[in-house]
PDB file of C-alpha atoms in Angstrom:
ATOM      1  CA  MET A   1      17.373 -25.233   4.084  1.00 64.00           C
ATOM      2  CA  SER A   2      17.902 -25.338   7.805  1.00 73.00           C
ATOM      3  CA  TRP A   3      16.108 -23.232  10.383  1.00 76.00           C
ATOM      4  CA  ILE A   4      19.396 -21.568  11.434  1.00 82.00           C
ATOM      5  CA  SER A   5      19.297 -19.287   8.393  1.00 84.00           C
ATOM      6  CA  TRP A   6      15.635 -18.396   9.000  1.00 84.00           C
ATOM      7  CA  PRO A   7      16.158 -14.948  10.635  1.00 86.00           C
ATOM      8  CA  PHE A   8      18.648 -14.003   7.924  1.00 89.00           C
ATOM      9  CA  ARG A   9      16.214 -15.035   5.209  1.00 89.00           C
ATOM     10  CA  LEU A  10      13.514 -12.869   6.843  1.00 89.00           C
ATOM     11  CA  LEU A  11      15.945  -9.948   6.958  1.00 92.00           C
ATOM     12  CA  ALA A  12      16.863 -10.444   3.297  1.00 92.00           C
ATOM     13  CA  LEU A  13      13.158 -10.485   2.405  1.00 91.00           C
ATOM     14  CA  ALA A  14      12.630  -7.217   4.314  1.00 91.00           C
ATOM     15  CA  LEU A  15      15.535  -5.518   2.511  1.00 94.00           C
ATOM     16  CA  TRP A  16      14.377  -6.760  -0.911  1.00 93.00           C
ATOM     17  CA  PHE A  17      10.845  -5.583  -0.105  1.00 92.00           C
ATOM     18  CA  VAL A  18      12.026  -2.074   0.855  1.00 92.00           C
ATOM     19  CA  LYS A  19      13.828  -1.835  -2.501  1.00 93.00           C
ATOM     20  CA  GLU A  20      10.705  -3.066  -4.287  1.00 91.00           C
ATOM     21  CA  ILE A  21       8.469  -0.487  -2.524  1.00 92.00           C
ATOM     22  CA  VAL A  22      10.791   2.373  -3.479  1.00 92.00           C
ATOM     23  CA  VAL A  23      11.068   1.247  -7.128  1.00 92.00           C
ATOM     24  CA  SER A  24       7.308   0.859  -7.590  1.00 90.00           C
ATOM     25  CA  ASN A  25       6.628   4.168  -5.815  1.00 91.00           C
ATOM     26  CA  VAL A  26       8.913   5.899  -8.292  1.00 90.00           C
ATOM     27  CA  ALA A  27       7.033   4.230 -11.177  1.00 87.00           C
ATOM     28  CA  VAL A  28       3.602   5.394  -9.952  1.00 87.00           C
ATOM     29  CA  VAL A  29       4.784   8.911  -9.090  1.00 88.00           C
ATOM     30  CA  TRP A  30       6.503   9.236 -12.484  1.00 87.00           C
ATOM     31  CA  ASP A  31       3.352   8.203 -14.348  1.00 85.00           C
ATOM     32  CA  ASN A  32       1.413  10.632 -12.183  1.00 84.00           C
ATOM     33  CA  LEU A  33       3.604  13.669 -12.718  1.00 85.00           C
ATOM     34  CA  THR A  34       4.233  13.290 -16.447  1.00 83.00           C
ATOM     35  CA  PRO A  35       1.364  14.396 -18.708  1.00 81.00           C
ATOM     36  CA  GLY A  36      -0.810  11.685 -20.214  1.00 73.00           C
ATOM     37  CA  GLN A  37      -1.331   8.146 -19.015  1.00 72.00           C
ATOM     38  CA  ASN A  38       1.008   5.302 -19.852  1.00 76.00           C
ATOM     39  CA  SER A  39      -0.592   2.752 -17.548  1.00 78.00           C
ATOM     40  CA  THR A  40      -1.863  -0.601 -18.822  1.00 85.00           C
ATOM     41  CA  PRO A  41      -4.401  -1.628 -16.190  1.00 87.00           C
ATOM     42  CA  GLY A  42      -5.832  -5.115 -15.860  1.00 88.00           C
ATOM     43  CA  LEU A  43      -7.046  -7.714 -13.421  1.00 89.00           C
ATOM     44  CA  ALA A  44      -5.468 -11.174 -13.248  1.00 89.00           C
ATOM     45  CA  ARG A  45      -6.284 -14.415 -11.443  1.00 88.00           C
ATOM     46  CA  PHE A  46      -3.278 -15.820  -9.591  1.00 88.00           C
ATOM     47  CA  VAL A  47      -3.168 -19.332  -8.107  1.00 88.00           C
ATOM     48  CA  THR A  48      -0.951 -19.231  -5.017  1.00 87.00           C
ATOM     49  CA  ARG A  49       0.979 -21.990  -3.301  1.00 86.00           C
ATOM     50  CA  CYS A  50       0.159 -20.622   0.171  1.00 84.00           C
ATOM     51  CA  ARG A  51      -1.035 -23.172   2.711  1.00 85.00           C
ATOM     52  CA  THR A  52      -2.052 -21.155   5.785  1.00 86.00           C
ATOM     53  CA  ASP A  53      -4.084 -18.008   6.312  1.00 88.00           C
ATOM     54  CA  ALA A  54      -1.016 -16.189   7.624  1.00 89.00           C
ATOM     55  CA  GLU A  55       0.893 -16.810   4.413  1.00 89.00           C
ATOM     56  CA  ILE A  56      -1.878 -15.617   2.103  1.00 91.00           C
ATOM     57  CA  THR A  57      -2.491 -12.547   4.288  1.00 91.00           C
ATOM     58  CA  LEU A  58       1.192 -11.651   4.117  1.00 91.00           C
ATOM     59  CA  LEU A  59       1.286 -12.170   0.352  1.00 92.00           C
ATOM     60  CA  ALA A  60      -1.860 -10.078  -0.224  1.00 92.00           C
ATOM     61  CA  SER A  61      -0.507  -7.295   1.995  1.00 92.00           C
ATOM     62  CA  MET A  62       2.847  -7.298   0.190  1.00 92.00           C
ATOM     63  CA  ILE A  63       1.108  -7.116  -3.185  1.00 92.00           C
ATOM     64  CA  THR A  64      -1.025  -4.193  -1.988  1.00 92.00           C
ATOM     65  CA  LEU A  65       1.907  -2.343  -0.390  1.00 92.00           C
ATOM     66  CA  THR A  66       3.834  -2.161  -3.655  1.00 90.00           C
ATOM     67  CA  PRO A  67       1.972   0.672  -5.407  1.00 87.00           C
ATOM     68  CA  GLY A  68       0.678  -0.284  -8.833  1.00 85.00           C
ATOM     69  CA  THR A  69      -0.452  -3.743  -7.825  1.00 90.00           C
ATOM     70  CA  LEU A  70      -3.525  -4.229  -5.654  1.00 90.00           C
ATOM     71  CA  THR A  71      -5.272  -7.297  -4.257  1.00 92.00           C
ATOM     72  CA  VAL A  72      -8.984  -7.060  -5.017  1.00 90.00           C
ATOM     73  CA  GLY A  73     -10.179 -10.351  -3.596  1.00 87.00           C
ATOM     74  CA  THR A  74      -9.406 -13.902  -2.546  1.00 88.00           C
ATOM     75  CA  THR A  75     -11.199 -17.164  -3.059  1.00 86.00           C
ATOM     76  CA  ILE A  76     -10.640 -20.872  -2.623  1.00 85.00           C
ATOM     77  CA  ASP A  77     -11.088 -22.997  -5.719  1.00 77.00           C
ATOM     78  CA  ASP A  78     -12.195 -26.502  -4.797  1.00 75.00           C
ATOM     79  CA  ASP A  79     -12.647 -27.535  -8.423  1.00 72.00           C
ATOM     80  CA  ASP A  80      -9.147 -26.647  -9.604  1.00 64.00           C
ATOM     81  CA  ASP A  81      -7.756 -29.350 -11.858  1.00 67.00           C
ATOM     82  CA  GLU A  82      -4.172 -29.401 -10.603  1.00 68.00           C
ATOM     83  CA  ARG A  83      -4.490 -28.436  -6.946  1.00 71.00           C
ATOM     84  CA  PRO A  84      -7.949 -28.712  -5.371  1.00 73.00           C
ATOM     85  CA  GLY A  85      -8.415 -26.245  -2.540  1.00 77.00           C
ATOM     86  CA  ALA A  86      -5.792 -23.818  -3.837  1.00 83.00           C
ATOM     87  CA  LYS A  87      -6.009 -20.270  -2.521  1.00 87.00           C
ATOM     88  CA  ILE A  88      -6.530 -17.756  -5.323  1.00 88.00           C
ATOM     89  CA  LEU A  89      -5.857 -14.016  -5.428  1.00 89.00           C
ATOM     90  CA  PHE A  90      -7.378 -11.502  -7.846  1.00 91.00           C
ATOM     91  CA  VAL A  91      -4.753  -8.822  -8.478  1.00 91.00           C
ATOM     92  CA  HIS A  92      -5.227  -5.466 -10.197  1.00 91.00           C
ATOM     93  CA  ALA A  93      -2.047  -4.087 -11.783  1.00 90.00           C
ATOM     94  CA  MET A  94      -1.264  -0.827 -13.549  1.00 88.00           C
ATOM     95  CA  TYR A  95       2.037  -1.466 -15.300  1.00 86.00           C
ATOM     96  CA  SER A  96       1.962  -5.037 -16.578  1.00 84.00           C
ATOM     97  CA  PRO A  97       1.457  -5.386 -20.334  1.00 84.00           C
ATOM     98  CA  ASP A  98      -0.470  -8.665 -20.029  1.00 84.00           C
ATOM     99  CA  ALA A  99      -1.760 -11.151 -17.475  1.00 86.00           C
ATOM    100  CA  ASP A 100       1.060 -13.668 -17.884  1.00 88.00           C
ATOM    101  CA  HIS A 101       3.718 -10.996 -17.290  1.00 88.00           C
ATOM    102  CA  LEU A 102       1.923  -9.979 -14.094  1.00 89.00           C
ATOM    103  CA  ARG A 103       1.670 -13.607 -12.963  1.00 90.00           C
ATOM    104  CA  GLU A 104       5.437 -14.038 -13.441  1.00 91.00           C
ATOM    105  CA  GLU A 105       6.138 -11.028 -11.219  1.00 90.00           C
ATOM    106  CA  LEU A 106       3.728 -12.309  -8.574  1.00 91.00           C
ATOM    107  CA  LEU A 107       5.319 -15.773  -8.762  1.00 91.00           C
ATOM    108  CA  ASP A 108       8.730 -14.224  -8.090  1.00 91.00           C
ATOM    109  CA  MET A 109       7.403 -12.315  -5.071  1.00 91.00           C
ATOM    110  CA  GLU A 110       5.606 -15.403  -3.782  1.00 90.00           C
ATOM    111  CA  SER A 111       8.730 -17.572  -4.111  1.00 90.00           C
ATOM    112  CA  ARG A 112      10.809 -15.065  -2.156  1.00 89.00           C
ATOM    113  CA  MET A 113       8.105 -14.752   0.496  1.00 89.00           C
ATOM    114  CA  LEU A 114       7.670 -18.498   0.977  1.00 88.00           C
ATOM    115  CA  ARG A 115      11.432 -19.126   1.027  1.00 87.00           C
ATOM    116  CA  ALA A 116      11.817 -16.549   3.797  1.00 86.00           C
ATOM    117  CA  PHE A 117       8.627 -17.132   5.751  1.00 83.00           C
ATOM    118  CA  ARG A 118       8.663 -20.902   6.043  1.00 82.00           C
ATOM    119  CA  ARG A 119      11.198 -22.153   8.541  1.00 77.00           C
ATOM    120  CA  ARG A 120      12.369 -24.948   6.262  1.00 75.00           C
ATOM    121  CA  GLY A 121      12.187 -22.859   3.117  1.00 67.00           C
ATOM    122  CA  ASP A 122      10.124 -25.387   1.134  1.00 72.00           C
ATOM    123  CA  GLN A 123       7.973 -23.957  -1.623  1.00 69.00           C
ATOM    124  CA  SER A 124       5.378 -26.487  -2.720  1.00 64.00           C
TER     125      SER A 124
ATOM    126  CA  MET B   1      14.948  24.198  10.850  1.00 64.00           C
ATOM    127  CA  THR B   2      11.237  24.992  11.073  1.00 83.00           C
ATOM    128  CA  LEU B   3      11.213  26.155   7.458  1.00 88.00           C
ATOM    129  CA  GLY B   4      11.300  22.563   6.160  1.00 87.00           C
ATOM    130  CA  LEU B   5       8.483  21.654   8.551  1.00 91.00           C
ATOM    131  CA  ASP B   6       6.437  24.621   7.339  1.00 92.00           C
ATOM    132  CA  ILE B   7       6.897  23.625   3.697  1.00 93.00           C
ATOM    133  CA  GLY B   8       5.909  20.025   4.518  1.00 92.00           C
ATOM    134  CA  ILE B   9       2.807  21.193   6.414  1.00 94.00           C
ATOM    135  CA  ALA B  10       1.784  23.423   3.513  1.00 94.00           C
ATOM    136  CA  ILE B  11       2.171  20.658   0.914  1.00 94.00           C
ATOM    137  CA  ILE B  12       0.259  18.090   2.971  1.00 94.00           C
ATOM    138  CA  PHE B  13      -2.451  20.681   3.650  1.00 94.00           C
ATOM    139  CA  ILE B  14      -2.895  21.208  -0.090  1.00 93.00           C
ATOM    140  CA  ALA B  15      -3.079  17.417  -0.540  1.00 93.00           C
ATOM    141  CA  CYS B  16      -5.835  17.315   2.105  1.00 93.00           C
ATOM    142  CA  LEU B  17      -7.730  20.044   0.244  1.00 93.00           C
ATOM    143  CA  ALA B  18      -7.472  18.030  -2.986  1.00 92.00           C
ATOM    144  CA  SER B  19      -8.851  14.912  -1.299  1.00 91.00           C
ATOM    145  CA  THR B  20     -11.687  17.013   0.163  1.00 93.00           C
ATOM    146  CA  TYR B  21     -12.475  18.098  -3.400  1.00 92.00           C
ATOM    147  CA  ARG B  22     -12.644  14.428  -4.423  1.00 91.00           C
ATOM    148  CA  ILE B  23     -14.938  13.674  -1.458  1.00 92.00           C
ATOM    149  CA  VAL B  24     -17.334  16.459  -2.480  1.00 92.00           C
ATOM    150  CA  LYS B  25     -17.168  15.746  -6.220  1.00 87.00           C
ATOM    151  CA  GLY B  26     -16.465  11.993  -6.371  1.00 76.00           C
ATOM    152  CA  PRO B  27     -18.427  10.253  -9.159  1.00 83.00           C
ATOM    153  CA  SER B  28     -18.941   7.062  -7.142  1.00 84.00           C
ATOM    154  CA  GLU B  29     -19.064   6.295  -3.431  1.00 85.00           C
ATOM    155  CA  ALA B  30     -15.900   4.217  -3.686  1.00 88.00           C
ATOM    156  CA  ASP B  31     -13.987   7.304  -4.835  1.00 90.00           C
ATOM    157  CA  ARG B  32     -15.201   9.185  -1.773  1.00 91.00           C
ATOM    158  CA  VAL B  33     -14.027   6.400   0.529  1.00 91.00           C
ATOM    159  CA  ILE B  34     -10.579   6.396  -1.108  1.00 91.00           C
ATOM    160  CA  ALA B  35     -10.279  10.164  -0.725  1.00 92.00           C
ATOM    161  CA  GLY B  36     -11.282   9.793   2.925  1.00 91.00           C
ATOM    162  CA  ASP B  37      -8.457   7.294   3.326  1.00 91.00           C
ATOM    163  CA  LEU B  38      -5.967   9.816   1.914  1.00 93.00           C
ATOM    164  CA  LEU B  39      -7.417  12.502   4.219  1.00 93.00           C
ATOM    165  CA  LEU B  40      -6.718  10.206   7.189  1.00 93.00           C
ATOM    166  CA  PHE B  41      -3.101   9.664   6.115  1.00 93.00           C
ATOM    167  CA  GLY B  42      -2.678  13.397   5.613  1.00 93.00           C
ATOM    168  CA  THR B  43      -4.016  14.042   9.108  1.00 93.00           C
ATOM    169  CA  ILE B  44      -1.509  11.590  10.590  1.00 93.00           C
ATOM    170  CA  GLY B  45       1.329  13.362   8.737  1.00 93.00           C
ATOM    171  CA  LEU B  46       0.071  16.769   9.899  1.00 94.00           C
ATOM    172  CA  ILE B  47      -0.068  15.562  13.524  1.00 93.00           C
ATOM    173  CA  ALA B  48       3.556  14.412  13.299  1.00 93.00           C
ATOM    174  CA  LEU B  49       4.796  17.661  11.746  1.00 93.00           C
ATOM    175  CA  PHE B  50       2.795  19.995  14.021  1.00 93.00           C
ATOM    176  CA  GLY B  51       3.911  18.017  17.088  1.00 92.00           C
ATOM    177  CA  VAL B  52       7.591  18.311  16.177  1.00 91.00           C
ATOM    178  CA  ARG B  53       7.185  21.997  15.320  1.00 91.00           C
ATOM    179  CA  SER B  54       5.655  22.807  18.719  1.00 92.00           C
ATOM    180  CA  ASP B  55       8.149  20.595  20.633  1.00 89.00           C
ATOM    181  CA  SER B  56       5.369  18.461  22.035  1.00 87.00           C
ATOM    182  CA  PRO B  57       6.627  15.432  24.001  1.00 88.00           C
ATOM    183  CA  ALA B  58       3.603  13.298  23.075  1.00 90.00           C
ATOM    184  CA  THR B  59       3.923  13.575  19.275  1.00 89.00           C
ATOM    185  CA  PHE B  60       4.909  10.039  18.464  1.00 92.00           C
ATOM    186  CA  ASP B  61       2.464   8.547  20.997  1.00 93.00           C
ATOM    187  CA  ILE B  62      -0.392  10.272  19.192  1.00 93.00           C
ATOM    188  CA  VAL B  63       0.888   9.195  15.779  1.00 92.00           C
ATOM    189  CA  LEU B  64       1.258   5.625  17.083  1.00 93.00           C
ATOM    190  CA  VAL B  65      -2.358   5.512  18.284  1.00 93.00           C
ATOM    191  CA  ALA B  66      -3.618   7.250  15.132  1.00 91.00           C
ATOM    192  CA  SER B  67      -1.892   4.799  12.796  1.00 89.00           C
ATOM    193  CA  PHE B  68      -3.134   1.906  14.950  1.00 89.00           C
ATOM    194  CA  VAL B  69      -6.829   2.801  14.967  1.00 90.00           C
ATOM    195  CA  GLY B  70      -6.923   4.692  11.667  1.00 87.00           C
ATOM    196  CA  PHE B  71      -7.478   1.645   9.497  1.00 86.00           C
ATOM    197  CA  LEU B  72     -10.723   0.953  11.405  1.00 91.00           C
ATOM    198  CA  SER B  73     -12.221   3.942   9.564  1.00 90.00           C
ATOM    199  CA  ALA B  74     -11.222   2.422   6.212  1.00 89.00           C
ATOM    200  CA  LEU B  75     -12.710  -0.928   7.234  1.00 90.00           C
ATOM    201  CA  SER B  76     -15.983   0.583   8.440  1.00 91.00           C
ATOM    202  CA  LEU B  77     -16.294   2.818   5.367  1.00 89.00           C
ATOM    203  CA  ALA B  78     -15.750  -0.248   3.200  1.00 89.00           C
ATOM    204  CA  ARG B  79     -18.492  -2.015   5.153  1.00 90.00           C
ATOM    205  CA  ILE B  80     -20.805   0.970   4.635  1.00 89.00           C
ATOM    206  CA  LEU B  81     -20.126   0.760   0.867  1.00 86.00           C
ATOM    207  CA  THR B  82     -21.408  -2.796   0.732  1.00 85.00           C
ATOM    208  CA  ARG B  83     -24.388  -1.885   2.962  1.00 82.00           C
ATOM    209  CA  GLY B  84     -23.332  -4.269   5.725  1.00 74.00           C
ATOM    210  CA  LYS B  85     -22.941  -7.328   3.535  1.00 72.00           C
ATOM    211  CA  ARG B  86     -19.584  -9.074   3.850  1.00 65.00           C
TER     212      ARG B  86
ATOM    213  CA  MET C   1      21.759  23.396  11.337  1.00 67.00           C
ATOM    214  CA  THR C   2      23.263  19.972  11.889  1.00 85.00           C
ATOM    215  CA  PHE C   3      23.433  17.088   9.454  1.00 88.00           C
ATOM    216  CA  LEU C   4      20.487  15.343  11.156  1.00 88.00           C
ATOM    217  CA  ASP C   5      18.319  18.449  10.774  1.00 89.00           C
ATOM    218  CA  LEU C   6      19.169  18.601   7.095  1.00 91.00           C
ATOM    219  CA  ALA C   7      18.410  14.904   6.569  1.00 92.00           C
ATOM    220  CA  GLY C   8      15.150  15.295   8.505  1.00 91.00           C
ATOM    221  CA  THR C   9      14.113  18.252   6.354  1.00 92.00           C
ATOM    222  CA  VAL C  10      14.845  16.320   3.164  1.00 93.00           C
ATOM    223  CA  PHE C  11      12.818  13.324   4.404  1.00 94.00           C
ATOM    224  CA  VAL C  12       9.862  15.491   5.463  1.00 93.00           C
ATOM    225  CA  ILE C  13       9.726  17.307   2.137  1.00 93.00           C
ATOM    226  CA  LEU C  14      10.084  14.082   0.129  1.00 93.00           C
ATOM    227  CA  GLY C  15       7.211  12.558   2.134  1.00 93.00           C
ATOM    228  CA  ALA C  16       5.087  15.665   1.648  1.00 93.00           C
ATOM    229  CA  LEU C  17       5.753  15.526  -2.098  1.00 92.00           C
ATOM    230  CA  LEU C  18       4.525  11.914  -2.095  1.00 92.00           C
ATOM    231  CA  PHE C  19       1.329  13.204  -0.476  1.00 93.00           C
ATOM    232  CA  ALA C  20       1.019  15.844  -3.185  1.00 92.00           C
ATOM    233  CA  SER C  21       1.522  13.169  -5.851  1.00 91.00           C
ATOM    234  CA  ALA C  22      -1.164  10.997  -4.256  1.00 91.00           C
ATOM    235  CA  ALA C  23      -3.557  13.946  -4.170  1.00 92.00           C
ATOM    236  CA  LEU C  24      -2.848  14.637  -7.837  1.00 90.00           C
ATOM    237  CA  GLY C  25      -3.372  10.921  -8.480  1.00 88.00           C
ATOM    238  CA  ILE C  26      -6.852  10.731  -6.968  1.00 88.00           C
ATOM    239  CA  ILE C  27      -7.822  13.710  -9.111  1.00 89.00           C
ATOM    240  CA  ARG C  28      -6.213  12.545 -12.370  1.00 86.00           C
ATOM    241  CA  PHE C  29      -6.607   8.744 -12.348  1.00 84.00           C
ATOM    242  CA  PHE C  30      -9.747   7.311 -13.828  1.00 83.00           C
ATOM    243  CA  ASP C  31     -11.167   4.436 -11.774  1.00 86.00           C
ATOM    244  CA  PRO C  32     -11.237   3.453  -8.065  1.00 88.00           C
ATOM    245  CA  TYR C  33      -8.530   0.803  -8.409  1.00 90.00           C
ATOM    246  CA  THR C  34      -5.885   3.094  -9.897  1.00 90.00           C
ATOM    247  CA  ARG C  35      -6.845   5.739  -7.325  1.00 91.00           C
ATOM    248  CA  ILE C  36      -6.236   3.238  -4.508  1.00 91.00           C
ATOM    249  CA  SER C  37      -2.796   2.609  -6.011  1.00 89.00           C
ATOM    250  CA  ALA C  38      -2.091   6.348  -5.944  1.00 89.00           C
ATOM    251  CA  VAL C  39      -3.191   6.631  -2.310  1.00 90.00           C
ATOM    252  CA  GLY C  40      -0.989   3.628  -1.499  1.00 88.00           C
ATOM    253  CA  THR C  41       2.115   5.701  -2.237  1.00 88.00           C
ATOM    254  CA  ALA C  42       1.142   8.204   0.462  1.00 89.00           C
ATOM    255  CA  GLY C  43      -0.130   5.659   2.959  1.00 89.00           C
ATOM    256  CA  GLY C  44       2.969   3.489   2.751  1.00 88.00           C
ATOM    257  CA  LEU C  45       6.180   5.321   1.908  1.00 91.00           C
ATOM    258  CA  GLY C  46       4.794   8.850   2.411  1.00 92.00           C
ATOM    259  CA  ILE C  47       3.902   8.520   6.092  1.00 93.00           C
ATOM    260  CA  VAL C  48       7.091   6.541   6.787  1.00 93.00           C
ATOM    261  CA  LEU C  49       9.229   9.322   5.269  1.00 94.00           C
ATOM    262  CA  VAL C  50       7.366  12.105   7.128  1.00 94.00           C
ATOM    263  CA  VAL C  51       7.564  10.348  10.508  1.00 93.00           C
ATOM    264  CA  VAL C  52      11.241   9.374  10.104  1.00 94.00           C
ATOM    265  CA  GLY C  53      12.029  12.943   9.054  1.00 93.00           C
ATOM    266  CA  ALA C  54      10.206  14.289  12.110  1.00 92.00           C
ATOM    267  CA  LEU C  55      12.192  11.868  14.292  1.00 92.00           C
ATOM    268  CA  LEU C  56      15.536  12.936  12.796  1.00 92.00           C
ATOM    269  CA  MET C  57      14.835  16.531  13.848  1.00 89.00           C
ATOM    270  CA  GLN C  58      14.642  15.630  17.550  1.00 86.00           C
ATOM    271  CA  PRO C  59      16.090  12.131  17.925  1.00 88.00           C
ATOM    272  CA  THR C  60      15.673  10.312  21.243  1.00 90.00           C
ATOM    273  CA  VAL C  61      15.858   6.583  22.009  1.00 93.00           C
ATOM    274  CA  THR C  62      12.244   6.128  23.124  1.00 92.00           C
ATOM    275  CA  ASP C  63      10.966   7.992  20.085  1.00 91.00           C
ATOM    276  CA  THR C  64      13.044   5.725  17.838  1.00 93.00           C
ATOM    277  CA  VAL C  65      11.318   2.662  19.292  1.00 94.00           C
ATOM    278  CA  LYS C  66       7.924   4.319  18.805  1.00 93.00           C
ATOM    279  CA  VAL C  67       8.759   5.198  15.210  1.00 93.00           C
ATOM    280  CA  LEU C  68       9.747   1.592  14.451  1.00 93.00           C
ATOM    281  CA  LEU C  69       6.373   0.498  15.878  1.00 93.00           C
ATOM    282  CA  ILE C  70       4.589   3.179  13.831  1.00 93.00           C
ATOM    283  CA  ILE C  71       6.259   1.984  10.609  1.00 93.00           C
ATOM    284  CA  GLY C  72       5.261  -1.640  11.204  1.00 92.00           C
ATOM    285  CA  LEU C  73       1.690  -0.792  12.194  1.00 92.00           C
ATOM    286  CA  GLN C  74       1.230   1.717   9.395  1.00 92.00           C
ATOM    287  CA  LEU C  75       2.414  -0.685   6.684  1.00 91.00           C
ATOM    288  CA  ALA C  76       0.225  -3.522   7.976  1.00 90.00           C
ATOM    289  CA  THR C  77      -2.930  -1.468   8.547  1.00 91.00           C
ATOM    290  CA  SER C  78      -2.782   0.577   5.337  1.00 91.00           C
ATOM    291  CA  ALA C  79      -2.501  -2.643   3.330  1.00 91.00           C
ATOM    292  CA  ILE C  80      -5.539  -4.148   5.087  1.00 92.00           C
ATOM    293  CA  GLY C  81      -7.530  -0.938   4.594  1.00 91.00           C
ATOM    294  CA  SER C  82      -6.666  -0.789   0.891  1.00 92.00           C
ATOM    295  CA  ILE C  83      -7.690  -4.423   0.368  1.00 92.00           C
ATOM    296  CA  ALA C  84     -11.017  -3.855   2.157  1.00 91.00           C
ATOM    297  CA  ILE C  85     -11.812  -0.751   0.111  1.00 91.00           C
ATOM    298  CA  ALA C  86     -10.848  -2.416  -3.186  1.00 91.00           C
ATOM    299  CA  ARG C  87     -12.995  -5.454  -2.382  1.00 90.00           C
ATOM    300  CA  SER C  88     -16.055  -3.359  -1.493  1.00 90.00           C
ATOM    301  CA  ALA C  89     -15.490  -1.173  -4.566  1.00 90.00           C
ATOM    302  CA  TYR C  90     -15.624  -4.310  -6.712  1.00 89.00           C
ATOM    303  CA  LEU C  91     -18.707  -5.616  -4.880  1.00 88.00           C
ATOM    304  CA  THR C  92     -20.560  -2.332  -5.444  1.00 87.00           C
ATOM    305  CA  GLY C  93     -19.970  -2.677  -9.170  1.00 78.00           C
ATOM    306  CA  ALA C  94     -17.057  -0.341  -9.938  1.00 76.00           C
ATOM    307  CA  LYS C  95     -15.767  -1.351 -13.364  1.00 79.00           C
ATOM    308  CA  VAL C  96     -12.067  -1.858 -14.100  1.00 78.00           C
ATOM    309  CA  GLN C  97     -11.734   0.767 -16.808  1.00 78.00           C
ATOM    310  CA  ARG C  98      -9.425   0.688 -19.836  1.00 75.00           C
ATOM    311  CA  SER C  99      -8.411  -2.833 -18.833  1.00 75.00           C
ATOM    312  CA  LEU C 100      -6.316  -4.848 -21.263  1.00 78.00           C
ATOM    313  CA  TYR C 101      -7.088  -8.120 -19.473  1.00 77.00           C
ATOM    314  CA  ASN C 102      -9.678  -9.006 -16.850  1.00 80.00           C
ATOM    315  CA  ASP C 103      -9.969 -12.484 -15.389  1.00 76.00           C
ATOM    316  CA  LEU C 104     -13.037 -11.640 -13.296  1.00 75.00           C
ATOM    317  CA  GLU C 105     -15.171 -11.051 -16.378  1.00 72.00           C
ATOM    318  CA  PRO C 106     -15.995 -13.631 -19.030  1.00 63.00           C
ATOM    319  CA  ARG C 107     -14.075 -13.270 -22.270  1.00 54.00           C
ATOM    320  CA  ARG C 108     -15.657 -11.117 -24.931  1.00 46.00           C
TER     321      ARG C 108
END
């Protein structure tokens, strides 16, 4: 993708993110106001494709800003088999039935973020 | 017009009372820090509503500064939790 | 009462209700991590709604610029604060309770 569409991609990311914040707020508030708990909490390890500190900070902040998911910590895995030196997030989630489901959601958010944030839109 | 503001102030005040209860009661220190965070957000909301209600010209300046430096309290409380270790 | 006043009142009350929900959340939820999620609703969308509602009641151009700055700063700083608190809560040994999966602990 060319750099001409960069500002529009950032704007599209912002709009999508506003929608996402509202949807997840409604989910948390609904669970809170109805009696009983229907949350399925858990903590998953997520290998990101972020290269710079700015990208991983933005991704961690976006994960934390959507209520229900929360970044607990980051680390760098130098012994990873596929990608040595990959940046890793530990994410706590309330409404994902299992770790793989949560990782798929995070992968979607990460793809959108990288497509919008990188000027060329590359994702690897 | 001020009726809506009054209702908002009352609800946020009750929320602040609830977080004070969690600060006093809180089973662990982390719970107290989280309730303190909510108390900070409630204070920022109360500043905004009181400022608009009293027609103060500096309302949004104060809210701007409060939201800018407020997260320092969360950071320092988090540092206190870990006893200064990073 | 103009349309802007009405919209401002609705925004303020919605934001205040988010605060009430967050307060209920930190009383009802069961471990620090879910409580941080509950507070995140107030710290993110709650403050934004309250401040925008307050702006709509007396809209001026300079205040609009300030409110845009407030929204950006508030979203960025509340996220950083939440991450710092969650990290220190984990380091001080708060358990993830009722967890269905946990990649930070060895498998049982």
